[in-house]
Amino acid sequence: MSNVIGIGASPKRKEDQRFLTGRGNYVSDIKRPGMTAGVFVRSPHGHAVLRGIDKTAALAAPGVVAVLTGEDVATDGLGSLPCGWGISGKDGQPMKEPPFPMLAQGKVRFVGDMVAFVIAETPEQASVAAELLEVDYEPLPSVTGVLDAVAPGAPQLFDDVPSNICCDWELGNKAAVETAFRKAAHVAKLSLVNNRLIGNPMEPRAAIAEYEPGTGRYTLWTTSQFPHVVRFLMSALVLKIPEHKVRVVAPDVGGGFGVKQFHYGEEAVITWAAKRVMRPIKWVASRSEGYLSDRHGRDHVTEAELALDETGKFLALRVNTLANIGGYLSTFGPNIPTNLYAPLLGGVYTTPAIYCNVKVVFTNTVPVDAYRGAGRPEATFVVERLVDVAAAEMGIDRVAIRRRNMIPKEAYPYQTPVLVEYDSGDPVGCLDGALIAGDVENFGERKAASARKGKFRGLGFSTYVEACGLAPSRFAGRLGARGGLYESATVRVHPAGQVTVLIGTHSHGQGHETTFAQIVCEKLGVPFENVDIVFGDTDRVQFGMGTYGSRSLVVGGAALSKAADKVILKGKKIAAHLLEAGEQDIQFEAGKFSVAGTDRNKTIEEIAVAAYVPHNYPLEVLEPGLEEQAYYDPINFTYPGGCHIAEVEVDPETGTVTLVGYTAVDDVGTVINPMIVEGQLHGGIVQGVGQALYENAVYDETSGQLLSGSLMDYCLPRADHMPTMSISTHATLCTHTPMGVKGCGEVGTIGSPAAVINAVVDALAHLGVTHVDMPATSNRIWRLIQNASVPIAAE
Amino acid sequence: MQISFTLNGKPTTVDVEPFMLATELLREHLGLTGTHIGCDTSQCGACVVHVDGASVKSCTLLAPMLDGISLLTVEGLQGPKGSNLLHPMQEAFREHHGLQCGFCTPGMLMTAVALAAGKPSLSETEVRHGLEGNICRCTGYQNIVNAVIAGAAAMHVAAET
């Protein structure tokens, strides 16, 4: 059997041929006969009453096909965009859940809120007509920050949401925490901001919708991480059309990072409009439009306190967070700062008591939802900053205090005080590995060398854990999820022995066509080039929940493994018949079914032929065909973790922070394809570095204008911002996934912000600096240095 | 208006509007969708092509400006003459995992090929500086940098043989 590439190998990616030659098929590359162009008209105001829209001039413009507004949506009796996760407050009351109309009705609540959809023969004509639309706004005061939004007298977004609080949520044992704080020898306190981010996948969002009058079917091509979920939410809840009349296709998608995992209003509007105008419509967002409409991430204001005994042992953690949720509830919005945040506040430590209160707050900003890491980077940032503050205040070494409080490897499985039970991990092993890989021992020499050049050098640690592979459906249901979180896979062995896998996850850069093919190779012993992985099309794939939360391999891969096991089981029955042996005597290995203890065997190709050409076949007990399907619902999250060490140099003259070294040792369980895992870690780390040093979505507080509304003023990391990173893995195997795998897509983004900021604070500690909010821009650092409590000469 | 230029080695004559962008001409009218549009401020570099051998962000060009020039897009990259192989830079990107979602890849490749012209031995610093105008959101750049260094060396080996 040639070219069987299994687990642990790094074959070159199957998907690369088309991407390298410009033959990818992204939504914006697709053309349909008779296609028109759509442009969304978006609110220029952060908050305003929508008094009326005069379509006359726009309709009269050349090439215009239709102009649709919220009034048309209401006339057609369409639903509003659903929220997929309903949480409850500490008083037991459900969250406030105002409607999110797909085109604004009555009011607009953020700059970018959709007001109308203009359809014309060409994009240029649609743009010209959009300019002619006369929208009568009565501007209202805007509020964009959470502290302002909950202040008395703040502008209110919804009449029935007092103080703009969507939900006042809590987790943990408040009384136990209070008792522990009373006994503490030391309490470390920290106020911090987790900056608002914009995901910026390089491919802007886009959609094409088409309606076929002959069959009554709709097709939507969309830049989505979860086409089946879009189909379900849109058809059943928004447009109220039968699900079997809707096909959703997410072809090649140019990056997602969470931003493309929501059901967006644009998708619903364009699908509805395609039937109204009886022609295909295409919409492609500009990057600037993406800034105003892609869901944003993070945006917390937090007060946190850590209680310690005199030896530096953690006794309790108390966290109060105000989380900005934006102008409406997006698909997973309320779940991110609550269920995906507070349960990770245990980190890798044995902290016995934790209490977290989160107020989820509406503001006149783009809705906030999941962005790579989603909740878990925020939790890690709180814990890992606070640990450094405690260490500094108590005069304990930062590594020593971490080591003293880490969950020992032998203590796993470990039940935290905040819901989750870690099945496996080795934080001390990761820490030890990183100390060596990062050459921490010789940091002093490097710091002295920097000092000779007049630069401040700092080292920062971040030890973290992630909960990923979302999630056991039963558990998610208890936490308010309105859907299940299983995954499905079909393994189709063709008559000639090639294999097609139909899987419900999506791939938008992660290389699943390669990784999943390796799993099939390993399981079935077929050549790598004979395996195709199909995803992203609701007409081809049975069902699926898509790709987010590092779930593809741990949940989707498990479904695939289970389906392959079923193929083997059926193959054994066929082989037993063909080889005239008992089924219990048939063994399967490396693509061959053989009778134990003999040299009699049949290859999987021979079995496939027999299954599709059943001349000699056990038809009385077995159906023909060799295709099996499995649905897999995980029994727990998986818990990757690790230790990241950042090294920075600060130029006191300019305040510029340069990342000069980065070391990561991550525990992602079994590695299927080391090359791909390393690539995921690289990418994740740089997105976290972006948050720490460069990226920030900034609103004008009074007008609600997004000031960082393009790539000109929202700084993404570029190639020359980064040093070469040192990446390695230190695996403990997940105890409940079939191959021992854990997720790896988000770990980099979770571990890195705290490591980088801890390094910046370390570099400036001699000036009396104890905290730096993200992003640590030159301007912010230069000001800190200028206002330092200790003069620079003290160095 | 009518313009004539060389597109990926072939003489091409087309009618264009005065204010049509080169990206629109390529993608919408000539069916070459490999050149991608990732932004509207000439920041991202996904649309980089070669104009007479130099790398240029094609979103900064109006279609009439192409008249008389030689334009190379990602579809025009190719391996040794008469082979079905990839261009050495494409091969290096595949070998070093210098791409994930593939959206920035055409622009990265075109920038990298221009960067490597006449320079078989590129330093990491040179490459990182040379890629400043191209944003990748997936790879963290490390493997792209490795790929460009290896691709530059391979291009010159290929050129000599």
CSV table of N, CA, C and O in Angstrom, one decimal, chain A residues 466-532:
chain,number,residue,atom,x,y,z
A,466,GLU,N,-7.1,26.2,28.6
A,466,GLU,CA,-8.2,26.5,27.7
A,466,GLU,C,-9.3,25.4,27.8
A,466,GLU,O,-8.9,24.3,28.0
A,467,ALA,N,-10.5,25.8,27.7
A,467,ALA,CA,-11.6,24.8,27.6
A,467,ALA,C,-12.0,24.9,26.2
A,467,ALA,O,-12.6,25.9,25.7
A,468,CYS,N,-11.8,23.8,25.4
A,468,CYS,CA,-12.2,23.9,24.0
A,468,CYS,C,-12.8,22.6,23.5
A,468,CYS,O,-12.9,21.6,24.2
A,469,GLY,N,-13.2,22.6,22.3
A,469,GLY,CA,-13.9,21.5,21.7
A,469,GLY,C,-15.4,21.5,22.2
A,469,GLY,O,-15.9,20.5,22.6
A,470,LEU,N,-15.9,22.7,22.0
A,470,LEU,CA,-17.3,23.0,22.6
A,470,LEU,C,-18.3,21.9,22.0
A,470,LEU,O,-18.4,21.8,20.8
A,471,ALA,N,-19.0,21.4,22.8
A,471,ALA,CA,-19.0,21.1,24.3
A,471,ALA,C,-20.0,20.0,24.5
A,471,ALA,O,-20.8,19.7,23.5
A,472,PRO,N,-20.0,19.3,25.6
A,472,PRO,CA,-21.1,18.3,25.8
A,472,PRO,C,-22.5,19.0,25.7
A,472,PRO,O,-22.7,20.0,26.3
A,473,SER,N,-23.4,18.5,24.8
A,473,SER,CA,-24.6,19.2,24.6
A,473,SER,C,-25.4,19.3,25.9
A,473,SER,O,-26.0,20.4,26.1
A,474,ARG,N,-25.4,18.3,26.7
A,474,ARG,CA,-26.2,18.4,27.9
A,474,ARG,C,-25.7,19.5,28.8
A,474,ARG,O,-26.5,20.2,29.4
A,475,PHE,N,-24.4,19.6,28.9
A,475,PHE,CA,-23.7,20.6,29.7
A,475,PHE,C,-24.1,22.0,29.2
A,475,PHE,O,-24.5,22.9,29.9
A,476,ALA,N,-23.9,22.1,27.8
A,476,ALA,CA,-24.2,23.4,27.2
A,476,ALA,C,-25.7,23.8,27.4
A,476,ALA,O,-26.0,25.0,27.6
A,477,GLY,N,-26.5,22.8,27.3
A,477,GLY,CA,-28.0,23.1,27.5
A,477,GLY,C,-28.3,23.6,28.9
A,477,GLY,O,-29.1,24.6,29.0
A,478,ARG,N,-27.6,23.1,29.9
A,478,ARG,CA,-27.8,23.6,31.2
A,478,ARG,C,-27.3,25.0,31.4
A,478,ARG,O,-27.8,25.8,32.2
A,479,LEU,N,-26.3,25.4,30.5
A,479,LEU,CA,-25.8,26.8,30.6
A,479,LEU,C,-26.5,27.7,29.6
A,479,LEU,O,-26.1,28.9,29.5
A,480,GLY,N,-27.6,27.3,29.0
A,480,GLY,CA,-28.4,28.2,28.2
A,480,GLY,C,-28.3,28.0,26.7
A,480,GLY,O,-28.9,28.8,25.9
A,481,ALA,N,-27.4,27.1,26.2
A,481,ALA,CA,-27.3,26.9,24.8
A,481,ALA,C,-28.6,26.5,24.2
A,481,ALA,O,-29.3,25.7,24.8
A,482,ARG,N,-29.0,27.1,23.0
A,482,ARG,CA,-30.2,26.7,22.4
A,482,ARG,C,-30.0,25.7,21.3
A,482,ARG,O,-30.8,25.6,20.4
A,483,GLY,N,-28.9,25.1,21.3
A,483,GLY,CA,-28.6,24.1,20.2
A,483,GLY,C,-27.7,23.0,20.8
A,483,GLY,O,-27.2,23.2,22.0
A,484,GLY,N,-27.5,21.9,20.1
A,484,GLY,CA,-26.5,20.9,20.5
A,484,GLY,C,-25.2,21.2,19.9
A,484,GLY,O,-25.0,22.0,19.0
A,485,LEU,N,-24.1,20.6,20.5
A,485,LEU,CA,-22.8,20.9,20.0
A,485,LEU,C,-22.0,19.7,19.6
A,485,LEU,O,-20.8,19.6,19.8
A,486,TYR,N,-22.7,18.7,19.0
A,486,TYR,CA,-22.1,17.5,18.5
A,486,TYR,C,-21.5,17.7,17.1
A,486,TYR,O,-21.6,18.8,16.6
A,487,GLU,N,-21.0,16.7,16.5
A,487,GLU,CA,-20.5,16.8,15.1
A,487,GLU,C,-20.9,15.5,14.4
A,487,GLU,O,-21.1,14.5,15.0
A,488,SER,N,-20.9,15.6,13.1
A,488,SER,CA,-21.2,14.4,12.3
A,488,SER,C,-20.2,14.2,11.2
A,488,SER,O,-19.6,15.2,10.7
A,489,ALA,N,-20.1,12.9,10.8
A,489,ALA,CA,-19.2,12.6,9.7
A,489,ALA,C,-19.7,11.4,9.0
A,489,ALA,O,-20.3,10.5,9.6
A,490,THR,N,-19.6,11.4,7.6
A,490,THR,CA,-19.9,10.2,6.8
A,490,THR,C,-18.6,9.8,6.1
A,490,THR,O,-17.9,10.6,5.6
A,491,VAL,N,-18.3,8.5,6.2
A,491,VAL,CA,-17.1,8.0,5.5
A,491,VAL,C,-17.7,7.1,4.4
A,491,VAL,O,-18.4,6.1,4.6
A,492,ARG,N,-17.5,7.6,3.2
A,492,ARG,CA,-18.0,6.9,2.0
A,492,ARG,C,-16.8,6.2,1.3
A,492,ARG,O,-16.0,6.9,0.7
A,493,VAL,N,-16.8,4.8,1.3
A,493,VAL,CA,-15.7,4.1,0.6
A,493,VAL,C,-16.4,3.8,-0.8
A,493,VAL,O,-17.4,3.1,-0.9
A,494,HIS,N,-15.7,4.3,-1.8
A,494,HIS,CA,-16.3,4.1,-3.2
A,494,HIS,C,-16.0,2.7,-3.7
A,494,HIS,O,-15.1,2.1,-3.1
A,495,PRO,N,-16.7,2.3,-4.7
A,495,PRO,CA,-16.5,0.9,-5.2
A,495,PRO,C,-15.0,0.6,-5.5
A,495,PRO,O,-14.6,-0.5,-5.4
A,496,ALA,N,-14.3,1.6,-6.0
A,496,ALA,CA,-12.9,1.4,-6.4
A,496,ALA,C,-11.9,1.6,-5.2
A,496,ALA,O,-10.7,1.5,-5.4
A,497,GLY,N,-12.5,1.9,-4.0
A,497,GLY,CA,-11.6,1.9,-2.8
A,497,GLY,C,-11.2,3.3,-2.4
A,497,GLY,O,-10.7,3.5,-1.3
A,498,GLN,N,-11.5,4.4,-3.2
A,498,GLN,CA,-11.2,5.7,-2.8
A,498,GLN,C,-12.2,6.1,-1.7
A,498,GLN,O,-13.3,5.5,-1.6
A,499,VAL,N,-11.9,7.1,-0.9
A,499,VAL,CA,-12.7,7.5,0.2
A,499,VAL,C,-13.1,9.0,0.1
A,499,VAL,O,-12.3,9.8,-0.1
A,500,THR,N,-14.4,9.2,0.3
A,500,THR,CA,-14.8,10.6,0.5
A,500,THR,C,-15.4,10.8,1.9
A,500,THR,O,-16.2,9.9,2.3
A,501,VAL,N,-15.0,11.8,2.6
A,501,VAL,CA,-15.5,12.1,3.9
A,501,VAL,C,-16.4,13.3,3.8
A,501,VAL,O,-16.0,14.3,3.2
A,502,LEU,N,-17.6,13.2,4.3
A,502,LEU,CA,-18.5,14.4,4.4
A,502,LEU,C,-18.5,14.8,5.9
A,502,LEU,O,-19.0,14.0,6.7
A,503,ILE,N,-18.1,16.0,6.2
A,503,ILE,CA,-17.9,16.3,7.6
A,503,ILE,C,-18.6,17.7,7.9
A,503,ILE,O,-18.6,18.6,7.0
A,504,GLY,N,-19.1,17.8,9.1
A,504,GLY,CA,-19.9,19.0,9.4
A,504,GLY,C,-19.1,20.2,9.9
A,504,GLY,O,-19.7,21.2,10.2
A,505,THR,N,-17.8,20.0,10.0
A,505,THR,CA,-17.0,21.1,10.4
A,505,THR,C,-16.6,21.9,9.2
A,505,THR,O,-16.9,21.4,8.0
A,506,HIS,N,-16.0,23.1,9.3
A,506,HIS,CA,-15.6,23.8,8.1
A,506,HIS,C,-14.1,24.0,8.2
A,506,HIS,O,-13.5,23.7,9.3
A,507,SER,N,-13.5,24.4,7.1
A,507,SER,CA,-12.0,24.6,7.2
A,507,SER,C,-11.8,26.0,6.5
A,507,SER,O,-12.2,26.1,5.3
A,508,HIS,N,-11.2,26.9,7.2
A,508,HIS,CA,-10.9,28.2,6.6
A,508,HIS,C,-9.5,28.6,6.9
A,508,HIS,O,-9.2,29.7,7.4
A,509,GLY,N,-8.6,27.6,6.6
A,509,GLY,CA,-7.2,27.9,6.8
A,509,GLY,C,-6.5,26.8,7.7
A,509,GLY,O,-5.3,26.7,7.7
A,510,GLN,N,-7.4,26.1,8.4
A,510,GLN,CA,-6.8,25.1,9.4
A,510,GLN,C,-6.2,23.9,8.7
A,510,GLN,O,-5.5,23.1,9.4
A,511,GLY,N,-6.4,23.6,7.5
A,511,GLY,CA,-5.8,22.5,6.8
A,511,GLY,C,-6.5,21.2,7.1
A,511,GLY,O,-5.9,20.1,7.1
A,512,HIS,N,-7.8,21.2,7.3
A,512,HIS,CA,-8.6,20.0,7.6
A,512,HIS,C,-8.6,19.0,6.5
A,512,HIS,O,-8.7,17.8,6.7
A,513,GLU,N,-8.5,19.4,5.3
A,513,GLU,CA,-8.4,18.5,4.1
A,513,GLU,C,-7.2,17.6,4.3
A,513,GLU,O,-7.3,16.4,3.8
A,514,THR,N,-6.2,18.0,4.9
A,514,THR,CA,-5.0,17.2,5.1
A,514,THR,C,-5.1,16.4,6.4
A,514,THR,O,-4.9,15.2,6.5
A,515,THR,N,-5.4,17.1,7.5
A,515,THR,CA,-5.4,16.5,8.8
A,515,THR,C,-6.5,15.3,8.9
A,515,THR,O,-6.2,14.2,9.3
A,516,PHE,N,-7.7,15.6,8.4
A,516,PHE,CA,-8.7,14.6,8.4
A,516,PHE,C,-8.4,13.4,7.5
A,516,PHE,O,-8.7,12.3,7.8
A,517,ALA,N,-7.7,13.8,6.4
A,517,ALA,CA,-7.3,12.7,5.5
A,517,ALA,C,-6.3,11.8,6.1
A,517,ALA,O,-6.3,10.6,5.9
A,518,GLN,N,-5.4,12.4,7.0
A,518,GLN,CA,-4.5,11.5,7.7
A,518,GLN,C,-5.1,10.6,8.6
A,518,GLN,O,-4.7,9.4,8.8
A,519,ILE,N,-6.2,11.1,9.3
A,519,ILE,CA,-7.0,10.2,10.2
A,519,ILE,C,-7.5,9.0,9.4
A,519,ILE,O,-7.5,7.8,9.8
A,520,VAL,N,-8.1,9.3,8.2
A,520,VAL,CA,-8.7,8.2,7.4
A,520,VAL,C,-7.6,7.2,7.0
A,520,VAL,O,-7.8,6.0,7.0
A,521,CYS,N,-6.5,7.8,6.5
A,521,CYS,CA,-5.3,7.0,6.1
A,521,CYS,C,-4.9,6.0,7.3
A,521,CYS,O,-4.7,4.8,7.1
A,522,GLU,N,-4.8,6.6,8.4
A,522,GLU,CA,-4.4,5.8,9.6
A,522,GLU,C,-5.4,4.7,9.9
A,522,GLU,O,-5.0,3.6,10.2
A,523,LYS,N,-6.7,5.1,9.9
A,523,LYS,CA,-7.7,4.2,10.3
A,523,LYS,C,-7.9,3.1,9.3
A,523,LYS,O,-8.0,1.9,9.6
A,524,LEU,N,-8.0,3.5,8.0
A,524,LEU,CA,-8.4,2.5,6.9
A,524,LEU,C,-7.3,2.0,6.1
A,524,LEU,O,-7.5,1.1,5.3
A,525,GLY,N,-6.1,2.6,6.3
A,525,GLY,CA,-4.9,2.1,5.5
A,525,GLY,C,-5.0,2.4,4.0
A,525,GLY,O,-4.5,1.6,3.2
A,526,VAL,N,-5.7,3.4,3.7
A,526,VAL,CA,-5.8,3.8,2.2
A,526,VAL,C,-4.8,4.9,1.9
A,526,VAL,O,-4.4,5.6,2.8
A,527,PRO,N,-4.4,5.0,0.7
A,527,PRO,CA,-3.4,6.1,0.4
A,527,PRO,C,-4.0,7.5,0.6
A,527,PRO,O,-5.1,7.7,0.3
A,528,PHE,N,-3.1,8.3,1.0
A,528,PHE,CA,-3.4,9.7,1.3
A,528,PHE,C,-4.1,10.4,0.1
A,528,PHE,O,-5.1,11.1,0.2
A,529,GLU,N,-3.6,10.1,-1.1
A,529,GLU,CA,-4.1,10.8,-2.3
A,529,GLU,C,-5.5,10.3,-2.7
A,529,GLU,O,-6.2,10.8,-3.5
A,530,ASN,N,-5.9,9.2,-2.0
A,530,ASN,CA,-7.2,8.6,-2.3
A,530,ASN,C,-8.3,9.0,-1.4
A,530,ASN,O,-9.4,8.5,-1.3
A,531,VAL,N,-8.0,10.1,-0.6
A,531,VAL,CA,-9.0,10.5,0.4
A,531,VAL,C,-9.4,12.0,0.1
A,531,VAL,O,-8.5,12.8,-0.1
A,532,ASP,N,-10.6,12.3,0.0
A,532,ASP,CA,-11.1,13.6,-0.2
A,532,ASP,C,-12.0,14.0,1.0
A,532,ASP,O,-12.8,13.2,1.5
